[in-house]
Amino acid sequence: MKKIVFLILGVMMFFSCKGKSSQDVQGSWITSKVVVDGSQIQIFNSTLEISQTEKNIYKVSGNAGINRFSGEMQIEKGKITSEKERFLKTLMAGEEHLQEFENLFLSLITDAQKIEVKDGILIFKNPASKSEIHFMPDITGSWKISSLFKGSVAQEIVVSDLEIKFTEQPCVFSFSGTSGVNRFFGNVSFKDGKIYSPENGFATTRMLGSPEAMAFEELFIDILSNADKFSLKDNLLSFEKSIDKSVLTFSK
């Protein structure tokens, strides 16, 4: 009996440890917040891509605001080691404020000492200088509806799609697509892992369809325009309306 108990405990500990290390830094990210000396500063559109090349070694690349860059870093147990001389970038010129942000962006990444994924947000930290740079998942692209739940009740799917594009403003995206009968469009902003939709921020065309299709469309637009949480996992993009626990999920 003792052997069985120890075996069960061992299995539980294994999966517990596995769960703690499952927060993967790999993927495509968009800058969402920058803190320098404890104070938040203005950000500009910039991106980051991370992929593992061998054990604890990761390739990083992206757009720092004006120029593209690439480099390599070691990540082990939440700690980062980077060699600045191994980071390269193109040499395009830009406006002075963008150049200043670009230099800061790269220094925050290469000087970071810690890294973590918290609530879906990737964070590089330098505790010594009280500086951080946050990234949200890159959700740009074309998506097809996968499921819609009103509370815990699955709804019958009417064919719908979603197109998400970058705007000139950081962390603001334009949404467009079809919701079953009509086309829709609007803007949504993301801050610290939460969604902010402007009041009456979604507009639709005014075509009529079957009662079933119109009911689905109303629910679809309600969740998409009033969602306050989102997640991107295993190529599934989900929007959640917390007040009634409705969830709208898309796949690529």
Short mmCIF file of the C-alpha atoms (twelve columns), coordinates in Angstrom:
data_MODEL
# 
_entry.id   MODEL 
# 
loop_
_atom_site.group_PDB 
_atom_site.id 
_atom_site.type_symbol 
_atom_site.label_atom_id 
_atom_site.label_alt_id 
_atom_site.label_comp_id 
_atom_site.label_asym_id 
_atom_site.label_seq_id 
_atom_site.Cartn_x 
_atom_site.Cartn_y 
_atom_site.Cartn_z 
_atom_site.pdbx_PDB_model_num 
ATOM 1   C CA . MET A 1   0.000   0.000  0.000   1 
ATOM 2   C CA . LYS A 2   2.832   2.423  0.865   1 
ATOM 3   C CA . LYS A 3   4.406   1.817  -2.545  1 
ATOM 4   C CA . ILE A 4   1.120   2.685  -4.243  1 
ATOM 5   C CA . VAL A 5   0.767   5.874  -2.191  1 
ATOM 6   C CA . PHE A 6   4.347   6.937  -2.994  1 
ATOM 7   C CA . LEU A 7   3.738   6.184  -6.687  1 
ATOM 8   C CA . ILE A 8   0.602   8.329  -6.750  1 
ATOM 9   C CA . LEU A 9   2.390   11.177 -4.969  1 
ATOM 10  C CA . GLY A 10  5.274   10.912 -7.422  1 
ATOM 11  C CA . VAL A 11  2.917   11.120 -10.398 1 
ATOM 12  C CA . MET A 12  1.134   14.115 -8.855  1 
ATOM 13  C CA . MET A 13  4.437   15.905 -8.256  1 
ATOM 14  C CA . PHE A 14  5.564   15.177 -11.813 1 
ATOM 15  C CA . PHE A 15  2.467   16.713 -13.364 1 
ATOM 16  C CA . SER A 16  2.532   19.593 -10.888 1 
ATOM 17  C CA . CYS A 17  6.099   20.464 -11.875 1 
ATOM 18  C CA . LYS A 18  5.266   19.999 -15.538 1 
ATOM 19  C CA . GLY A 19  2.368   22.406 -15.205 1 
ATOM 20  C CA . LYS A 20  4.567   25.088 -13.655 1 
ATOM 21  C CA . SER A 21  7.030   24.934 -16.542 1 
ATOM 22  C CA . SER A 22  4.407   24.847 -19.286 1 
ATOM 23  C CA . GLN A 23  4.319   28.631 -19.720 1 
ATOM 24  C CA . ASP A 24  6.098   28.772 -23.041 1 
ATOM 25  C CA . VAL A 25  7.889   31.955 -24.087 1 
ATOM 26  C CA . GLN A 26  7.963   30.815 -27.715 1 
ATOM 27  C CA . GLY A 27  5.727   32.517 -30.265 1 
ATOM 28  C CA . SER A 28  4.936   35.887 -31.790 1 
ATOM 29  C CA . TRP A 29  4.481   38.847 -29.441 1 
ATOM 30  C CA . ILE A 30  3.599   42.548 -29.572 1 
ATOM 31  C CA . THR A 31  4.911   45.171 -27.131 1 
ATOM 32  C CA . SER A 32  2.110   46.165 -24.742 1 
ATOM 33  C CA . LYS A 33  3.796   48.010 -21.858 1 
ATOM 34  C CA . VAL A 34  7.192   49.478 -20.919 1 
ATOM 35  C CA . VAL A 35  8.256   50.452 -17.405 1 
ATOM 36  C CA . VAL A 36  11.539  52.302 -16.804 1 
ATOM 37  C CA . ASP A 37  12.769  53.175 -13.299 1 
ATOM 38  C CA . GLY A 38  9.344   52.185 -11.984 1 
ATOM 39  C CA . SER A 39  7.423   54.534 -14.311 1 
ATOM 40  C CA . GLN A 40  5.372   53.537 -17.344 1 
ATOM 41  C CA . ILE A 41  6.361   55.273 -20.595 1 
ATOM 42  C CA . GLN A 42  4.831   55.687 -24.033 1 
ATOM 43  C CA . ILE A 43  5.277   52.742 -26.383 1 
ATOM 44  C CA . PHE A 44  5.375   52.396 -30.141 1 
ATOM 45  C CA . ASN A 45  4.496   49.444 -32.354 1 
ATOM 46  C CA . SER A 46  7.203   46.800 -32.018 1 
ATOM 47  C CA . THR A 47  7.245   43.018 -32.182 1 
ATOM 48  C CA . LEU A 48  9.150   40.020 -30.874 1 
ATOM 49  C CA . GLU A 49  9.440   36.416 -32.033 1 
ATOM 50  C CA . ILE A 50  11.020  33.702 -29.896 1 
ATOM 51  C CA . SER A 51  11.874  30.143 -30.904 1 
ATOM 52  C CA . GLN A 52  13.978  27.493 -29.184 1 
ATOM 53  C CA . THR A 53  16.996  26.243 -31.132 1 
ATOM 54  C CA . GLU A 54  18.497  23.883 -28.544 1 
ATOM 55  C CA . LYS A 55  18.228  23.231 -24.826 1 
ATOM 56  C CA . ASN A 56  17.905  26.574 -23.003 1 
ATOM 57  C CA . ILE A 57  18.980  28.492 -26.153 1 
ATOM 58  C CA . TYR A 58  16.435  30.703 -27.897 1 
ATOM 59  C CA . LYS A 59  16.498  32.750 -31.071 1 
ATOM 60  C CA . VAL A 60  14.842  36.160 -30.796 1 
ATOM 61  C CA . SER A 61  13.932  38.509 -33.634 1 
ATOM 62  C CA . GLY A 62  11.404  41.147 -34.538 1 
ATOM 63  C CA . ASN A 63  10.875  44.815 -35.251 1 
ATOM 64  C CA . ALA A 64  12.118  47.309 -32.660 1 
ATOM 65  C CA . GLY A 65  10.119  50.214 -34.053 1 
ATOM 66  C CA . ILE A 66  12.218  51.161 -37.079 1 
ATOM 67  C CA . ASN A 67  14.660  48.326 -37.685 1 
ATOM 68  C CA . ARG A 68  14.454  44.574 -37.607 1 
ATOM 69  C CA . PHE A 69  16.741  42.767 -35.190 1 
ATOM 70  C CA . SER A 70  17.833  39.240 -34.352 1 
ATOM 71  C CA . GLY A 71  19.881  37.629 -31.628 1 
ATOM 72  C CA . GLU A 72  20.214  34.765 -29.231 1 
ATOM 73  C CA . MET A 73  19.696  34.331 -25.507 1 
ATOM 74  C CA . GLN A 74  19.860  31.640 -22.881 1 
ATOM 75  C CA . ILE A 75  16.777  31.085 -20.758 1 
ATOM 76  C CA . GLU A 76  16.887  28.714 -17.819 1 
ATOM 77  C CA . LYS A 77  14.472  28.551 -14.909 1 
ATOM 78  C CA . GLY A 78  13.173  32.050 -15.578 1 
ATOM 79  C CA . LYS A 79  16.613  33.652 -15.804 1 
ATOM 80  C CA . ILE A 80  18.035  35.254 -18.962 1 
ATOM 81  C CA . THR A 81  21.575  35.582 -20.202 1 
ATOM 82  C CA . SER A 82  22.152  37.644 -23.358 1 
ATOM 83  C CA . GLU A 83  25.241  38.729 -25.238 1 
ATOM 84  C CA . LYS A 84  24.643  42.166 -26.768 1 
ATOM 85  C CA . GLU A 85  27.306  41.648 -29.409 1 
ATOM 86  C CA . ARG A 86  25.263  38.728 -30.757 1 
ATOM 87  C CA . PHE A 87  22.297  41.011 -31.425 1 
ATOM 88  C CA . LEU A 88  22.209  42.486 -34.921 1 
ATOM 89  C CA . LYS A 89  19.826  44.973 -36.511 1 
ATOM 90  C CA . THR A 90  19.277  46.719 -39.796 1 
ATOM 91  C CA . LEU A 91  20.440  50.326 -40.087 1 
ATOM 92  C CA . MET A 92  17.418  52.274 -41.296 1 
ATOM 93  C CA . ALA A 93  16.967  55.799 -39.946 1 
ATOM 94  C CA . GLY A 94  13.772  57.171 -38.448 1 
ATOM 95  C CA . GLU A 95  12.317  59.960 -36.364 1 
ATOM 96  C CA . GLU A 96  14.279  60.793 -33.224 1 
ATOM 97  C CA . HIS A 97  11.582  59.638 -30.775 1 
ATOM 98  C CA . LEU A 98  11.344  56.287 -32.590 1 
ATOM 99  C CA . GLN A 99  15.126  55.870 -32.526 1 
ATOM 100 C CA . GLU A 100 15.148  56.567 -28.777 1 
ATOM 101 C CA . PHE A 101 12.379  54.032 -28.208 1 
ATOM 102 C CA . GLU A 102 14.153  51.466 -30.381 1 
ATOM 103 C CA . ASN A 103 17.389  51.779 -28.381 1 
ATOM 104 C CA . LEU A 104 15.434  51.458 -25.133 1 
ATOM 105 C CA . PHE A 105 13.453  48.474 -26.468 1 
ATOM 106 C CA . LEU A 106 16.607  46.538 -27.347 1 
ATOM 107 C CA . SER A 107 18.366  47.408 -24.095 1 
ATOM 108 C CA . LEU A 108 15.372  46.255 -22.036 1 
ATOM 109 C CA . ILE A 109 15.500  42.877 -23.766 1 
ATOM 110 C CA . THR A 110 19.276  42.373 -23.697 1 
ATOM 111 C CA . ASP A 111 19.695  43.714 -20.125 1 
ATOM 112 C CA . ALA A 112 16.774  41.722 -18.702 1 
ATOM 113 C CA . GLN A 113 17.649  39.274 -15.943 1 
ATOM 114 C CA . LYS A 114 14.311  37.491 -15.564 1 
ATOM 115 C CA . ILE A 115 11.508  36.348 -17.840 1 
ATOM 116 C CA . GLU A 116 8.017   35.030 -17.138 1 
ATOM 117 C CA . VAL A 117 4.613   34.505 -18.713 1 
ATOM 118 C CA . LYS A 118 1.853   35.771 -16.435 1 
ATOM 119 C CA . ASP A 119 -1.824  35.692 -17.416 1 
ATOM 120 C CA . GLY A 120 -0.777  35.259 -21.028 1 
ATOM 121 C CA . ILE A 121 1.573   38.257 -20.962 1 
ATOM 122 C CA . LEU A 122 5.318   37.808 -21.604 1 
ATOM 123 C CA . ILE A 123 7.430   39.947 -19.240 1 
ATOM 124 C CA . PHE A 124 11.160  40.753 -19.343 1 
ATOM 125 C CA . LYS A 125 12.391  42.123 -16.007 1 
ATOM 126 C CA . ASN A 126 15.454  43.939 -14.716 1 
ATOM 127 C CA . PRO A 127 14.853  44.266 -10.957 1 
ATOM 128 C CA . ALA A 128 18.012  46.316 -10.435 1 
ATOM 129 C CA . SER A 129 16.719  49.181 -12.582 1 
ATOM 130 C CA . LYS A 130 13.003  48.592 -11.834 1 
ATOM 131 C CA . SER A 131 12.438  48.191 -15.554 1 
ATOM 132 C CA . GLU A 132 10.118  45.835 -17.432 1 
ATOM 133 C CA . ILE A 133 8.900   45.276 -20.961 1 
ATOM 134 C CA . HIS A 134 5.592   43.457 -21.507 1 
ATOM 135 C CA . PHE A 135 4.359   41.656 -24.614 1 
ATOM 136 C CA . MET A 136 0.912   40.365 -25.541 1 
ATOM 137 C CA . PRO A 137 0.347   37.542 -28.042 1 
ATOM 138 C CA . ASP A 138 0.246   38.600 -31.686 1 
ATOM 139 C CA . ILE A 139 -3.380  38.007 -32.693 1 
ATOM 140 C CA . THR A 140 -3.224  39.582 -36.151 1 
ATOM 141 C CA . GLY A 141 -4.481  37.457 -39.034 1 
ATOM 142 C CA . SER A 142 -7.555  35.678 -40.380 1 
ATOM 143 C CA . TRP A 143 -9.631  33.498 -38.041 1 
ATOM 144 C CA . LYS A 144 -12.586 31.125 -38.434 1 
ATOM 145 C CA . ILE A 145 -15.107 30.577 -35.678 1 
ATOM 146 C CA . SER A 146 -14.538 27.375 -33.744 1 
ATOM 147 C CA . SER A 147 -17.100 27.484 -30.933 1 
ATOM 148 C CA . LEU A 148 -19.480 29.797 -29.108 1 
ATOM 149 C CA . PHE A 149 -20.676 29.200 -25.561 1 
ATOM 150 C CA . LYS A 150 -23.341 31.266 -23.832 1 
ATOM 151 C CA . GLY A 151 -22.494 30.460 -20.246 1 
ATOM 152 C CA . SER A 152 -21.870 26.724 -20.343 1 
ATOM 153 C CA . VAL A 153 -24.286 26.094 -23.221 1 
ATOM 154 C CA . ALA A 154 -22.787 25.481 -26.669 1 
ATOM 155 C CA . GLN A 155 -24.514 27.352 -29.479 1 
ATOM 156 C CA . GLU A 156 -25.093 26.062 -32.983 1 
ATOM 157 C CA . ILE A 157 -22.491 27.604 -35.255 1 
ATOM 158 C CA . VAL A 158 -23.344 29.836 -38.196 1 
ATOM 159 C CA . VAL A 159 -20.373 30.386 -40.517 1 
ATOM 160 C CA . SER A 160 -18.492 33.495 -39.407 1 
ATOM 161 C CA . ASP A 161 -14.988 34.866 -39.734 1 
ATOM 162 C CA . LEU A 162 -12.763 37.460 -38.152 1 
ATOM 163 C CA . GLU A 163 -9.929  39.533 -39.569 1 
ATOM 164 C CA . ILE A 164 -7.623  41.304 -37.112 1 
ATOM 165 C CA . LYS A 165 -5.117  43.913 -38.233 1 
ATOM 166 C CA . PHE A 166 -2.532  46.133 -36.590 1 
ATOM 167 C CA . THR A 167 -3.359  49.845 -36.459 1 
ATOM 168 C CA . GLU A 168 -0.913  52.716 -36.191 1 
ATOM 169 C CA . GLN A 169 -1.651  52.938 -32.459 1 
ATOM 170 C CA . PRO A 170 0.120   50.453 -30.157 1 
ATOM 171 C CA . CYS A 171 -2.122  47.689 -28.775 1 
ATOM 172 C CA . VAL A 172 -5.084  48.848 -30.867 1 
ATOM 173 C CA . PHE A 173 -6.407  46.495 -33.527 1 
ATOM 174 C CA . SER A 174 -9.042  46.795 -36.223 1 
ATOM 175 C CA . PHE A 175 -11.593 43.975 -36.359 1 
ATOM 176 C CA . SER A 176 -13.704 43.086 -39.371 1 
ATOM 177 C CA . GLY A 177 -15.458 40.063 -40.828 1 
ATOM 178 C CA . THR A 178 -18.821 38.366 -41.169 1 
ATOM 179 C CA . SER A 179 -21.075 37.424 -38.276 1 
ATOM 180 C CA . GLY A 180 -23.375 35.027 -40.104 1 
ATOM 181 C CA . VAL A 181 -25.555 37.477 -42.036 1 
ATOM 182 C CA . ASN A 182 -23.928 40.900 -41.897 1 
ATOM 183 C CA . ARG A 183 -20.425 42.282 -42.077 1 
ATOM 184 C CA . PHE A 184 -19.005 44.079 -39.029 1 
ATOM 185 C CA . PHE A 185 -16.030 46.280 -38.232 1 
ATOM 186 C CA . GLY A 186 -14.582 48.147 -35.278 1 
ATOM 187 C CA . ASN A 187 -11.525 48.770 -33.095 1 
ATOM 188 C CA . VAL A 188 -10.431 47.082 -29.887 1 
ATOM 189 C CA . SER A 189 -7.560  47.971 -27.539 1 
ATOM 190 C CA . PHE A 190 -5.619  45.707 -25.177 1 
ATOM 191 C CA . LYS A 191 -4.016  46.765 -21.904 1 
ATOM 192 C CA . ASP A 192 -2.307  44.462 -19.413 1 
ATOM 193 C CA . GLY A 193 -4.057  41.409 -20.787 1 
ATOM 194 C CA . LYS A 194 -7.542  42.954 -20.765 1 
ATOM 195 C CA . ILE A 195 -9.740  44.132 -23.618 1 
ATOM 196 C CA . TYR A 196 -11.227 47.585 -23.936 1 
ATOM 197 C CA . SER A 197 -13.880 48.199 -26.599 1 
ATOM 198 C CA . PRO A 198 -15.158 51.742 -27.122 1 
ATOM 199 C CA . GLU A 199 -18.888 52.179 -26.506 1 
ATOM 200 C CA . ASN A 200 -20.758 51.533 -29.741 1 
ATOM 201 C CA . GLY A 201 -17.377 50.690 -31.219 1 
ATOM 202 C CA . PHE A 202 -18.703 47.961 -33.531 1 
ATOM 203 C CA . ALA A 203 -20.745 48.737 -36.616 1 
ATOM 204 C CA . THR A 204 -22.574 46.261 -38.858 1 
ATOM 205 C CA . THR A 205 -24.421 46.246 -42.128 1 
ATOM 206 C CA . ARG A 206 -28.227 45.939 -41.952 1 
ATOM 207 C CA . MET A 207 -29.157 42.850 -43.944 1 
ATOM 208 C CA . LEU A 208 -31.812 40.447 -42.653 1 
ATOM 209 C CA . GLY A 209 -31.521 36.682 -42.341 1 
ATOM 210 C CA . SER A 210 -33.363 33.798 -40.750 1 
ATOM 211 C CA . PRO A 211 -34.387 34.188 -37.079 1 
ATOM 212 C CA . GLU A 212 -31.784 31.571 -36.103 1 
ATOM 213 C CA . ALA A 213 -28.999 33.333 -38.005 1 
ATOM 214 C CA . MET A 214 -29.954 36.737 -36.619 1 
ATOM 215 C CA . ALA A 215 -30.031 35.399 -33.038 1 
ATOM 216 C CA . PHE A 216 -26.588 33.877 -33.514 1 
ATOM 217 C CA . GLU A 217 -25.273 37.105 -35.010 1 
ATOM 218 C CA . GLU A 218 -26.571 39.173 -32.098 1 
ATOM 219 C CA . LEU A 219 -24.825 36.901 -29.604 1 
ATOM 220 C CA . PHE A 220 -21.624 36.812 -31.701 1 
ATOM 221 C CA . ILE A 221 -21.381 40.621 -31.849 1 
ATOM 222 C CA . ASP A 222 -22.328 40.976 -28.168 1 
ATOM 223 C CA . ILE A 223 -19.458 38.763 -27.013 1 
ATOM 224 C CA . LEU A 224 -16.899 40.175 -29.434 1 
ATOM 225 C CA . SER A 225 -17.706 43.806 -28.630 1 
ATOM 226 C CA . ASN A 226 -18.103 43.351 -24.861 1 
ATOM 227 C CA . ALA A 227 -15.381 40.786 -24.106 1 
ATOM 228 C CA . ASP A 228 -13.017 41.755 -21.301 1 
ATOM 229 C CA . LYS A 229 -10.560 38.853 -21.502 1 
ATOM 230 C CA . PHE A 230 -8.748  37.066 -24.290 1 
ATOM 231 C CA . SER A 231 -6.320  34.190 -24.650 1 
ATOM 232 C CA . LEU A 232 -4.272  32.615 -27.418 1 
ATOM 233 C CA . LYS A 233 -3.288  29.000 -26.860 1 
ATOM 234 C CA . ASP A 234 -2.508  26.219 -29.334 1 
ATOM 235 C CA . ASN A 235 -3.662  28.468 -32.213 1 
ATOM 236 C CA . LEU A 236 -7.067  28.957 -30.579 1 
ATOM 237 C CA . LEU A 237 -8.037  32.600 -29.984 1 
ATOM 238 C CA . SER A 238 -10.720 33.017 -27.318 1 
ATOM 239 C CA . PHE A 239 -12.706 36.061 -26.191 1 
ATOM 240 C CA . GLU A 240 -14.571 35.899 -22.880 1 
ATOM 241 C CA . LYS A 241 -17.376 38.067 -21.586 1 
ATOM 242 C CA . SER A 242 -16.916 37.583 -17.851 1 
ATOM 243 C CA . ILE A 243 -20.287 38.925 -16.729 1 
ATOM 244 C CA . ASP A 244 -22.155 35.941 -18.187 1 
ATOM 245 C CA . LYS A 245 -19.162 33.639 -18.855 1 
ATOM 246 C CA . SER A 246 -19.811 33.569 -22.593 1 
ATOM 247 C CA . VAL A 247 -16.828 32.518 -24.722 1 
ATOM 248 C CA . LEU A 248 -16.188 32.949 -28.443 1 
ATOM 249 C CA . THR A 249 -13.319 30.897 -29.882 1 
ATOM 250 C CA . PHE A 250 -11.588 31.091 -33.283 1 
ATOM 251 C CA . SER A 251 -8.990  28.968 -35.043 1 
ATOM 252 C CA . LYS A 252 -6.653  29.706 -37.947 1 
# 
